[in-house]
PDB file of C-alpha atoms and ligand atoms in Angstrom:
ATOM      1  CA  MET H  18      24.813 -15.326-112.804  1.00 48.00           C
ATOM      2  CA  THR H  19      26.808 -18.102-114.383  1.00 45.00           C
ATOM      3  CA  PRO H  20      27.216 -21.036-112.037  1.00 47.00           C
ATOM      4  CA  GLN H  21      30.684 -21.941-113.243  1.00 45.00           C
ATOM      5  CA  PRO H  22      32.267 -18.889-114.764  1.00 50.00           C
ATOM      6  CA  SER H  23      35.674 -20.280-115.528  1.00 54.00           C
ATOM      7  CA  MET H  24      35.758 -23.994-114.826  1.00 74.00           C
ATOM      8  CA  THR H  25      35.718 -26.111-117.956  1.00 84.00           C
ATOM      9  CA  ALA H  26      34.204 -29.584-118.035  1.00 86.00           C
ATOM     10  CA  GLU H  27      37.732 -31.018-118.174  1.00 88.00           C
ATOM     11  CA  ALA H  28      38.906 -29.006-115.180  1.00 89.00           C
ATOM     12  CA  THR H  29      35.808 -30.057-113.249  1.00 92.00           C
ATOM     13  CA  ALA H  30      36.337 -33.736-114.121  1.00 92.00           C
ATOM     14  CA  GLN H  31      39.968 -33.414-113.073  1.00 93.00           C
ATOM     15  CA  ILE H  32      39.130 -31.945-109.667  1.00 95.00           C
ATOM     16  CA  ILE H  33      36.442 -34.549-109.060  1.00 96.00           C
ATOM     17  CA  ALA H  34      38.942 -37.315-109.840  1.00 95.00           C
ATOM     18  CA  GLN H  35      41.410 -35.779-107.364  1.00 96.00           C
ATOM     19  CA  ILE H  36      38.738 -35.510-104.657  1.00 96.00           C
ATOM     20  CA  LEU H  37      37.724 -39.126-105.151  1.00 96.00           C
ATOM     21  CA  ALA H  38      41.399 -40.087-105.002  1.00 96.00           C
ATOM     22  CA  GLY H  39      41.626 -38.560-101.522  1.00 94.00           C
ATOM     23  CA  GLU H  40      42.273 -34.847-101.950  1.00 95.00           C
ATOM     24  CA  LYS H  41      39.014 -34.093-100.201  1.00 96.00           C
ATOM     25  CA  HIS H  42      39.774 -30.473 -99.396  1.00 95.00           C
ATOM     26  CA  LEU H  43      39.424 -29.656-103.109  1.00 96.00           C
ATOM     27  CA  PHE H  44      35.682 -30.110-102.692  1.00 97.00           C
ATOM     28  CA  HIS H  45      35.527 -26.583-101.260  1.00 97.00           C
ATOM     29  CA  ASN H  46      36.840 -25.118-104.516  1.00 96.00           C
ATOM     30  CA  LEU H  47      34.684 -27.355-106.646  1.00 96.00           C
ATOM     31  CA  ILE H  48      31.415 -26.064-105.250  1.00 96.00           C
ATOM     32  CA  ARG H  49      32.319 -22.439-104.583  1.00 95.00           C
ATOM     33  CA  PRO H  50      31.019 -21.229-107.983  1.00 93.00           C
ATOM     34  CA  LEU H  51      27.650 -22.897-107.283  1.00 95.00           C
ATOM     35  CA  GLU H  52      26.957 -21.713-103.753  1.00 96.00           C
ATOM     36  CA  ARG H  53      24.955 -18.751-104.818  1.00 94.00           C
ATOM     37  CA  ALA H  54      22.812 -20.493-107.431  1.00 94.00           C
ATOM     38  CA  VAL H  55      21.961 -23.260-104.964  1.00 96.00           C
ATOM     39  CA  PHE H  56      20.911 -20.811-102.277  1.00 97.00           C
ATOM     40  CA  VAL H  57      18.762 -18.790-104.674  1.00 94.00           C
ATOM     41  CA  MET H  58      17.100 -21.946-106.016  1.00 93.00           C
ATOM     42  CA  LEU H  59      16.264 -23.100-102.494  1.00 96.00           C
ATOM     43  CA  PHE H  60      15.140 -19.691-101.340  1.00 95.00           C
ATOM     44  CA  GLY H  61      12.736 -19.587-104.291  1.00 93.00           C
ATOM     45  CA  LEU H  62      11.269 -22.899-103.182  1.00 93.00           C
ATOM     46  CA  LEU H  63      11.295 -22.492 -99.413  1.00 94.00           C
ATOM     47  CA  ARG H  64      10.794 -18.701 -99.042  1.00 92.00           C
ATOM     48  CA  ASN H  65      12.815 -18.578 -95.903  1.00 93.00           C
ATOM     49  CA  GLU H  66      16.503 -17.760 -95.549  1.00 95.00           C
ATOM     50  CA  THR H  67      17.221 -20.109 -92.673  1.00 96.00           C
ATOM     51  CA  ASP H  68      15.496 -23.060 -94.319  1.00 96.00           C
ATOM     52  CA  ALA H  69      17.209 -22.308 -97.618  1.00 97.00           C
ATOM     53  CA  GLU H  70      20.613 -22.145 -95.954  1.00 98.00           C
ATOM     54  CA  ASP H  71      20.070 -25.414 -94.055  1.00 97.00           C
ATOM     55  CA  ALA H  72      18.829 -27.106 -97.218  1.00 98.00           C
ATOM     56  CA  ALA H  73      21.823 -25.795 -99.161  1.00 98.00           C
ATOM     57  CA  GLN H  74      24.168 -27.370 -96.619  1.00 98.00           C
ATOM     58  CA  GLU H  75      22.326 -30.687 -96.836  1.00 98.00           C
ATOM     59  CA  ALA H  76      22.353 -30.519-100.632  1.00 98.00           C
ATOM     60  CA  PHE H  77      26.110 -29.918-100.810  1.00 98.00           C
ATOM     61  CA  ILE H  78      26.717 -32.761 -98.387  1.00 98.00           C
ATOM     62  CA  LYS H  79      24.680 -34.997-100.700  1.00 98.00           C
ATOM     63  CA  VAL H  80      26.722 -33.757-103.629  1.00 98.00           C
ATOM     64  CA  TYR H  81      29.875 -34.737-101.764  1.00 97.00           C
ATOM     65  CA  ARG H  82      28.612 -38.164-100.751  1.00 96.00           C
ATOM     66  CA  ASN H  83      27.369 -38.892-104.267  1.00 96.00           C
ATOM     67  CA  LEU H  84      30.290 -37.455-106.137  1.00 96.00           C
ATOM     68  CA  HIS H  85      31.314 -40.903-107.366  1.00 95.00           C
ATOM     69  CA  ASN H  86      27.932 -41.117-109.116  1.00 94.00           C
ATOM     70  CA  PHE H  87      28.512 -38.042-111.233  1.00 94.00           C
ATOM     71  CA  ARG H  88      28.965 -39.311-114.763  1.00 86.00           C
ATOM     72  CA  GLY H  89      29.940 -36.241-116.682  1.00 81.00           C
ATOM     73  CA  ASP H  90      27.225 -36.644-119.310  1.00 76.00           C
ATOM     74  CA  ALA H  91      25.475 -33.669-117.690  1.00 79.00           C
ATOM     75  CA  LYS H  92      27.216 -30.484-116.674  1.00 88.00           C
ATOM     76  CA  PHE H  93      28.331 -30.584-113.071  1.00 93.00           C
ATOM     77  CA  SER H  94      26.392 -27.395-112.332  1.00 91.00           C
ATOM     78  CA  THR H  95      23.186 -28.930-113.712  1.00 91.00           C
ATOM     79  CA  TRP H  96      23.704 -32.031-111.609  1.00 94.00           C
ATOM     80  CA  VAL H  97      24.272 -30.009-108.440  1.00 95.00           C
ATOM     81  CA  ILE H  98      21.266 -27.768-109.046  1.00 94.00           C
ATOM     82  CA  SER H  99      19.098 -30.858-109.573  1.00 94.00           C
ATOM     83  CA  ILE H 100      20.243 -32.305-106.255  1.00 96.00           C
ATOM     84  CA  ALA H 101      19.506 -29.000-104.521  1.00 96.00           C
ATOM     85  CA  ARG H 102      16.107 -28.792-106.142  1.00 95.00           C
ATOM     86  CA  ASN H 103      15.211 -32.295-105.035  1.00 95.00           C
ATOM     87  CA  GLU H 104      16.322 -31.433-101.528  1.00 96.00           C
ATOM     88  CA  GLY H 105      14.026 -28.403-101.567  1.00 96.00           C
ATOM     89  CA  LEU H 106      11.089 -30.299-103.045  1.00 95.00           C
ATOM     90  CA  GLY H 107      11.507 -33.022-100.421  1.00 95.00           C
ATOM     91  CA  LEU H 108      11.273 -30.415 -97.661  1.00 94.00           C
ATOM     92  CA  LEU H 109       8.191 -28.905 -99.274  1.00 92.00           C
ATOM     93  CA  ARG H 110       6.497 -32.268 -99.315  1.00 91.00           C
ATOM     94  CA  LYS H 111       7.215 -32.618 -95.604  1.00 89.00           C
ATOM     95  CA  ARG H 112       5.687 -29.210 -95.071  1.00 85.00           C
ATOM     96  CA  SER H 113       2.592 -30.255 -96.988  1.00 76.00           C
ATOM     97  CA  SER H 114       0.310 -28.679 -94.402  1.00 61.00           C
ATOM     98  CA  ARG H 115       1.534 -25.372 -95.782  1.00 54.00           C
ATOM     99  CA  PRO H 116      -0.202 -24.981 -99.089  1.00 55.00           C
ATOM    100  CA  GLU H 117       1.685 -22.004-100.494  1.00 53.00           C
ATOM    101  CA  GLU H 118       3.631 -24.148-102.887  1.00 49.00           C
ATOM    102  CA  PRO H 119       1.231 -26.410-104.752  1.00 51.00           C
ATOM    103  CA  LEU H 120       3.097 -28.875-106.965  1.00 51.00           C
ATOM    104  CA  GLU H 121       1.312 -28.038-110.157  1.00 49.00           C
ATOM    105  CA  PRO H 122       0.635 -30.550-112.887  1.00 46.00           C
ATOM    106  CA  ASP H 123       2.115 -29.981-116.312  1.00 47.00           C
ATOM    107  CA  LEU H 124      -0.292 -27.621-118.050  1.00 50.00           C
ATOM    108  CA  ASP H 125       1.647 -26.712-121.171  1.00 52.00           C
ATOM    109  CA  GLY H 126      -0.578 -28.741-123.448  1.00 48.00           C
ATOM    110  CA  GLU H 127      -3.742 -27.086-122.235  1.00 45.00           C
ATOM    111  CA  ALA H 128      -5.063 -23.677-123.037  1.00 46.00           C
ATOM    112  CA  PRO H 129      -3.214 -21.163-120.894  1.00 49.00           C
ATOM    113  CA  ARG H 130      -5.160 -20.242-117.807  1.00 49.00           C
ATOM    114  CA  GLY H 131      -3.513 -16.911-117.279  1.00 53.00           C
ATOM    115  CA  ASP H 132      -3.460 -13.843-119.435  1.00 64.00           C
ATOM    116  CA  PHE H 133      -0.221 -13.793-121.343  1.00 82.00           C
ATOM    117  CA  THR H 134      -0.669 -10.456-123.045  1.00 90.00           C
ATOM    118  CA  PRO H 135       2.083  -7.937-122.359  1.00 94.00           C
ATOM    119  CA  ALA H 136       1.527  -4.506-120.865  1.00 94.00           C
ATOM    120  CA  MET H 137       0.985  -2.020-123.696  1.00 92.00           C
ATOM    121  CA  LEU H 138       3.073   1.075-123.956  1.00 93.00           C
ATOM    122  CA  THR H 139       4.396   3.263-126.694  1.00 92.00           C
ATOM    123  CA  ASP H 140       7.812   4.270-125.524  1.00 91.00           C
ATOM    124  CA  TRP H 141      10.287   2.740-123.197  1.00 94.00           C
ATOM    125  CA  ARG H 142      13.129   4.436-121.408  1.00 94.00           C
ATOM    126  CA  GLU H 143      15.777   1.909-120.497  1.00 94.00           C
ATOM    127  CA  VAL H 144      16.211   1.249-116.776  1.00 96.00           C
ATOM    128  CA  PRO H 145      19.978   0.843-116.426  1.00 95.00           C
ATOM    129  CA  LEU H 146      21.662  -1.714-114.166  1.00 95.00           C
ATOM    130  CA  GLU H 147      22.854   1.120-111.923  1.00 95.00           C
ATOM    131  CA  ALA H 148      19.248   1.572-110.832  1.00 95.00           C
ATOM    132  CA  LEU H 149      19.632  -1.721-108.946  1.00 95.00           C
ATOM    133  CA  GLU H 150      21.605   0.198-106.334  1.00 95.00           C
ATOM    134  CA  ARG H 151      18.165   1.118-105.050  1.00 95.00           C
ATOM    135  CA  LYS H 152      16.823  -1.409-102.652  1.00 94.00           C
ATOM    136  CA  GLU H 153      13.174  -0.787-103.548  1.00 95.00           C
ATOM    137  CA  LEU H 154      13.877  -1.783-107.134  1.00 96.00           C
ATOM    138  CA  ARG H 155      15.693  -4.955-106.105  1.00 96.00           C
ATOM    139  CA  GLN H 156      12.791  -5.840-103.820  1.00 94.00           C
ATOM    140  CA  CYS H 157      10.210  -5.290-106.548  1.00 95.00           C
ATOM    141  CA  LEU H 158      12.071  -7.585-108.921  1.00 96.00           C
ATOM    142  CA  CYS H 159      12.678 -10.193-106.253  1.00 95.00           C
ATOM    143  CA  ARG H 160       9.034 -10.211-105.197  1.00 94.00           C
ATOM    144  CA  ALA H 161       7.770 -10.397-108.777  1.00 96.00           C
ATOM    145  CA  ILE H 162       9.937 -13.435-109.468  1.00 96.00           C
ATOM    146  CA  LEU H 163       9.001 -15.186-106.229  1.00 94.00           C
ATOM    147  CA  ASN H 164       5.316 -14.543-106.832  1.00 94.00           C
ATOM    148  CA  LEU H 165       5.264 -16.301-110.184  1.00 95.00           C
ATOM    149  CA  PRO H 166       3.411 -19.618-110.182  1.00 94.00           C
ATOM    150  CA  PRO H 167       6.029 -22.300-109.385  1.00 92.00           C
ATOM    151  CA  ILE H 168       6.240 -23.843-112.862  1.00 94.00           C
ATOM    152  CA  TYR H 169       7.073 -20.432-114.307  1.00 96.00           C
ATOM    153  CA  ARG H 170       9.376 -19.394-111.494  1.00 95.00           C
ATOM    154  CA  ASP H 171      11.424 -22.553-112.031  1.00 94.00           C
ATOM    155  CA  VAL H 172      12.277 -21.759-115.630  1.00 97.00           C
ATOM    156  CA  VAL H 173      13.005 -18.098-114.886  1.00 97.00           C
ATOM    157  CA  GLN H 174      15.301 -19.202-112.110  1.00 94.00           C
ATOM    158  CA  LEU H 175      17.246 -21.636-114.246  1.00 95.00           C
ATOM    159  CA  ARG H 176      17.258 -19.786-117.581  1.00 96.00           C
ATOM    160  CA  ASP H 177      17.379 -16.107-116.650  1.00 96.00           C
ATOM    161  CA  ILE H 178      19.006 -16.184-113.228  1.00 93.00           C
ATOM    162  CA  ASP H 179      21.301 -19.218-113.348  1.00 90.00           C
ATOM    163  CA  GLU H 180      21.778 -18.771-117.102  1.00 89.00           C
ATOM    164  CA  MET H 181      21.410 -22.418-117.972  1.00 92.00           C
ATOM    165  CA  ASP H 182      20.641 -23.218-121.594  1.00 93.00           C
ATOM    166  CA  VAL H 183      17.303 -24.644-122.728  1.00 96.00           C
ATOM    167  CA  GLN H 184      18.467 -28.269-122.710  1.00 94.00           C
ATOM    168  CA  GLU H 185      20.050 -28.048-119.245  1.00 93.00           C
ATOM    169  CA  THR H 186      16.878 -26.450-117.914  1.00 95.00           C
ATOM    170  CA  ALA H 187      14.764 -29.181-119.491  1.00 95.00           C
ATOM    171  CA  ASP H 188      16.995 -31.883-117.967  1.00 91.00           C
ATOM    172  CA  THR H 189      16.915 -30.297-114.523  1.00 91.00           C
ATOM    173  CA  LEU H 190      13.135 -29.956-114.484  1.00 93.00           C
ATOM    174  CA  GLY H 191      12.392 -33.189-116.317  1.00 91.00           C
ATOM    175  CA  ILE H 192      10.364 -31.434-119.024  1.00 95.00           C
ATOM    176  CA  THR H 193      10.850 -31.006-122.770  1.00 97.00           C
ATOM    177  CA  PRO H 194      12.842 -28.134-124.294  1.00 97.00           C
ATOM    178  CA  GLY H 195       9.584 -27.011-125.926  1.00 96.00           C
ATOM    179  CA  SER H 196       7.928 -26.685-122.521  1.00 97.00           C
ATOM    180  CA  VAL H 197      10.902 -24.730-121.221  1.00 97.00           C
ATOM    181  CA  LYS H 198      10.456 -22.197-124.026  1.00 97.00           C
ATOM    182  CA  VAL H 199       6.687 -21.923-123.573  1.00 96.00           C
ATOM    183  CA  ARG H 200       6.969 -21.438-119.825  1.00 97.00           C
ATOM    184  CA  LEU H 201       9.809 -18.971-120.112  1.00 98.00           C
ATOM    185  CA  HIS H 202       7.841 -16.961-122.637  1.00 97.00           C
ATOM    186  CA  ARG H 203       4.791 -16.792-120.411  1.00 97.00           C
ATOM    187  CA  ALA H 204       6.880 -15.998-117.368  1.00 97.00           C
ATOM    188  CA  ARG H 205       8.675 -13.128-119.078  1.00 97.00           C
ATOM    189  CA  ILE H 206       5.378 -11.695-120.324  1.00 97.00           C
ATOM    190  CA  MET H 207       3.869 -11.930-116.836  1.00 96.00           C
ATOM    191  CA  LEU H 208       6.909 -10.167-115.406  1.00 97.00           C
ATOM    192  CA  GLN H 209       6.847  -7.494-118.091  1.00 97.00           C
ATOM    193  CA  LYS H 210       3.194  -6.854-117.346  1.00 96.00           C
ATOM    194  CA  GLU H 211       3.726  -6.628-113.630  1.00 95.00           C
ATOM    195  CA  LEU H 212       6.997  -4.729-113.651  1.00 96.00           C
ATOM    196  CA  VAL H 213       6.557  -2.160-116.419  1.00 96.00           C
ATOM    197  CA  PRO H 214       4.467   0.218-114.280  1.00 94.00           C
ATOM    198  CA  VAL H 215       7.003  -0.096-111.451  1.00 94.00           C
ATOM    199  CA  LEU H 216      10.120   0.165-113.587  1.00 95.00           C
ATOM    200  CA  LYS H 217       8.908   3.362-115.235  1.00 92.00           C
ATOM    201  CA  GLY H 218       9.623   5.123-111.972  1.00 91.00           C
ATOM    202  CA  PHE H 219      13.254   4.012-112.095  1.00 93.00           C
ATOM    203  CA  ALA H 220      14.106   5.147-115.615  1.00 89.00           C
ATOM    204  CA  PRO H 221      16.515   8.051-115.831  1.00 85.00           C
ATOM    205  CA  PRO H 222      14.810  11.374-116.557  1.00 80.00           C
ATOM    206  CA  LYS H 223      14.335  12.359-120.180  1.00 72.00           C
ATOM    207  CA  ARG H 224      17.156  14.446-121.543  1.00 65.00           C
ATOM    208  CA  GLY H 225      16.366  17.897-122.829  1.00 60.00           C
ATOM    209  CA  LEU H 226      18.340  19.920-125.321  1.00 59.00           C
ATOM    210  CA  PHE H 227      22.094  19.397-125.264  1.00 62.00           C
ATOM    211  CA  GLY H 228      21.727  16.363-123.044  1.00 57.00           C
ATOM    212  CA  ARG H 229      20.638  18.362-120.030  1.00 55.00           C
ATOM    213  CA  ARG H 230      18.348  16.570-117.671  1.00 55.00           C
ATOM    214  CA  VAL H 231      14.919  18.120-117.488  1.00 48.00           C
TER     215      VAL H 231
ATOM    216  CA  MET V  28       4.128 -12.737-145.052  1.00 59.00           C
ATOM    217  CA  LYS V  29       2.886  -9.791-143.099  1.00 73.00           C
ATOM    218  CA  ILE V  30       2.642 -10.152-139.354  1.00 85.00           C
ATOM    219  CA  ASP V  31       0.480  -8.360-136.856  1.00 92.00           C
ATOM    220  CA  CYS V  32       1.180  -7.216-133.283  1.00 95.00           C
ATOM    221  CA  LYS V  33      -0.238 -10.325-131.653  1.00 93.00           C
ATOM    222  CA  HIS V  34       1.986 -12.508-133.775  1.00 93.00           C
ATOM    223  CA  VAL V  35       5.012 -10.478-132.680  1.00 95.00           C
ATOM    224  CA  TRP V  36       4.098 -10.918-129.008  1.00 95.00           C
ATOM    225  CA  ASP V  37       4.028 -14.676-129.463  1.00 94.00           C
ATOM    226  CA  HIS V  38       7.713 -14.577-130.307  1.00 96.00           C
ATOM    227  CA  ILE V  39       9.042 -12.003-127.841  1.00 96.00           C
ATOM    228  CA  SER V  40      10.889 -14.488-125.671  1.00 97.00           C
ATOM    229  CA  ASP V  41      12.460 -16.435-128.542  1.00 97.00           C
ATOM    230  CA  TYR V  42      13.355 -13.183-130.267  1.00 97.00           C
ATOM    231  CA  ILE V  43      15.188 -11.952-127.166  1.00 97.00           C
ATOM    232  CA  ASP V  44      17.062 -15.262-127.013  1.00 97.00           C
ATOM    233  CA  GLY V  45      17.988 -15.056-130.713  1.00 96.00           C
ATOM    234  CA  ASP V  46      15.975 -18.221-131.276  1.00 95.00           C
ATOM    235  CA  VAL V  47      13.759 -17.375-134.281  1.00 96.00           C
ATOM    236  CA  GLU V  48      14.237 -18.351-137.914  1.00 96.00           C
ATOM    237  CA  PRO V  49      15.911 -15.685-140.068  1.00 97.00           C
ATOM    238  CA  MET V  50      12.790 -15.148-142.223  1.00 96.00           C
ATOM    239  CA  LEU V  51      10.552 -14.592-139.215  1.00 96.00           C
ATOM    240  CA  ARG V  52      13.191 -12.468-137.561  1.00 96.00           C
ATOM    241  CA  ALA V  53      13.293 -10.209-140.604  1.00 96.00           C
ATOM    242  CA  GLU V  54       9.498  -9.900-140.506  1.00 96.00           C
ATOM    243  CA  ILE V  55       9.549  -9.016-136.837  1.00 97.00           C
ATOM    244  CA  ASP V  56      12.318  -6.477-137.383  1.00 97.00           C
ATOM    245  CA  ARG V  57      10.283  -4.869-140.142  1.00 96.00           C
ATOM    246  CA  HIS V  58       7.240  -4.707-137.896  1.00 97.00           C
ATOM    247  CA  LEU V  59       9.227  -3.238-135.015  1.00 96.00           C
ATOM    248  CA  GLU V  60      10.492  -0.450-137.250  1.00 95.00           C
ATOM    249  CA  HIS V  61       7.045   1.018-137.709  1.00 94.00           C
ATOM    250  CA  CYS V  62       5.123  -0.215-134.637  1.00 96.00           C
ATOM    251  CA  GLU V  63       5.940   1.779-131.546  1.00 95.00           C
ATOM    252  CA  ILE V  64       3.833  -0.419-129.285  1.00 96.00           C
ATOM    253  CA  CYS V  65       5.614  -3.624-130.218  1.00 97.00           C
ATOM    254  CA  SER V  66       9.020  -2.026-130.060  1.00 96.00           C
ATOM    255  CA  ALA V  67       8.276  -0.643-126.569  1.00 97.00           C
ATOM    256  CA  VAL V  68       6.927  -4.026-125.487  1.00 97.00           C
ATOM    257  CA  MET V  69      10.046  -5.732-126.829  1.00 97.00           C
ATOM    258  CA  ASP V  70      12.431  -3.221-125.237  1.00 97.00           C
ATOM    259  CA  SER V  71      10.702  -3.340-121.869  1.00 97.00           C
ATOM    260  CA  THR V  72      10.654  -7.150-121.806  1.00 98.00           C
ATOM    261  CA  ARG V  73      14.344  -7.287-122.692  1.00 97.00           C
ATOM    262  CA  ASN V  74      15.000  -4.706-119.976  1.00 97.00           C
ATOM    263  CA  VAL V  75      13.223  -6.895-117.405  1.00 97.00           C
ATOM    264  CA  VAL V  76      15.226  -9.959-118.497  1.00 97.00           C
ATOM    265  CA  ILE V  77      18.524  -8.088-118.166  1.00 97.00           C
ATOM    266  CA  LEU V  78      17.693  -6.661-114.734  1.00 97.00           C
ATOM    267  CA  MET V  79      16.539 -10.051-113.444  1.00 95.00           C
ATOM    268  CA  ALA V  80      19.866 -11.662-114.262  1.00 93.00           C
ATOM    269  CA  ASP V  81      21.711  -9.289-111.950  1.00 94.00           C
ATOM    270  CA  GLU V  82      23.247 -10.895-108.870  1.00 90.00           C
ATOM    271  CA  ARG V  83      22.056  -8.098-106.624  1.00 92.00           C
ATOM    272  CA  ILE V  84      18.394  -9.123-106.927  1.00 93.00           C
ATOM    273  CA  PHE V  85      18.726 -12.002-104.481  1.00 93.00           C
ATOM    274  CA  GLU V  86      20.668 -11.280-101.344  1.00 91.00           C
ATOM    275  CA  ILE V  87      22.625 -14.081 -99.768  1.00 94.00           C
ATOM    276  CA  PRO V  88      22.625 -14.126 -95.948  1.00 96.00           C
ATOM    277  CA  ARG V  89      25.769 -12.787 -94.363  1.00 96.00           C
ATOM    278  CA  GLY V  90      28.122 -15.608 -93.427  1.00 97.00           C
ATOM    279  CA  TYR V  91      26.335 -18.170 -95.608  1.00 98.00           C
ATOM    280  CA  SER V  92      29.480 -19.253 -97.387  1.00 97.00           C
ATOM    281  CA  GLU V  93      31.595 -19.451 -94.220  1.00 98.00           C
ATOM    282  CA  ARG V  94      28.990 -21.569 -92.428  1.00 98.00           C
ATOM    283  CA  LEU V  95      28.602 -23.827 -95.451  1.00 98.00           C
ATOM    284  CA  HIS V  96      32.317 -24.511 -95.726  1.00 98.00           C
ATOM    285  CA  GLN V  97      32.623 -25.069 -91.992  1.00 97.00           C
ATOM    286  CA  ARG V  98      29.906 -27.676 -92.122  1.00 97.00           C
ATOM    287  CA  LEU V  99      31.487 -29.293 -95.171  1.00 97.00           C
ATOM    288  CA  GLU V 100      34.872 -29.312 -93.514  1.00 96.00           C
ATOM    289  CA  ALA V 101      33.383 -31.285 -90.637  1.00 96.00           C
ATOM    290  CA  VAL V 102      31.829 -33.785 -93.044  1.00 95.00           C
ATOM    291  CA  LEU V 103      35.053 -34.118 -95.018  1.00 94.00           C
ATOM    292  CA  ASN V 104      36.995 -34.797 -91.836  1.00 91.00           C
ATOM    293  CA  GLU V 105      34.589 -37.248 -90.302  1.00 86.00           C
ATOM    294  CA  GLU V 106      34.773 -39.339 -93.457  1.00 67.00           C
ATOM    295  CA  GLN V 107      38.561 -39.309 -93.463  1.00 58.00           C
ATOM    296  CA  SER V 108      38.707 -41.973 -90.800  1.00 49.00           C
TER     297      SER V 108
HETATM  298 ZN1   ZN I  29       2.948  -4.098-133.380  1.00 97.02          ZN
END
């Protein structure tokens, strides 16, 4: 998922200037490419569709009201995602009686607490994207991502789902590029370990002689 | 420099992102050629990364976009005056 598939920085700056000059309706087009990424970010934080949708609306309203503060030294998508993330984190703090989302301290400098050894195997049959037509597979992937500890889920969300680069991810999370890489590495290993046994069941059958399925 | 399996695992993520030095990359490639465990680990991790990036993983509630733009429209209008 690329937040802004076709809008260049210049085009974005142009539209923002027009909106600020009074062509407010253009705001709809400006944010359309980011709707999905914002919802997914908030759903990851809040774990509830209704809350995520409400928070997304609030976040986009904040984006609109603060549009004059956007400086263009960050990408617009990064700026919007940061606003959405702060909205979500603010709601989590209000919910503090619900402990499912501890705000973890930065642990990159310490010895890793988890086991970051991948699942061992000796051959791998590619699970193609078509396999995602199956709901069970989508659910397994979704659950595995949501169940990552928050500091790891964050980087997976931004790097592998929103397809931000390392620097944008670091800026959004307020951590160093080095930490982004360490966390992403650990997250991917944890996901590999958890998902390999599941994914095996979704690989296409081995082909026999002459490409026949056996 | 000869690298072992554990060393390869340390670089899986950077390798997938094309973010390792050419010398190390060559070493890893050489290792992957003869180590079936590491090559299966690498392929499966890459497979997970590719699947995760697919839009279908996270479903967006029906009507989300319509409701969002309706709400925004109201905000845009109220601030017109
Ligand atoms: Zn090996």
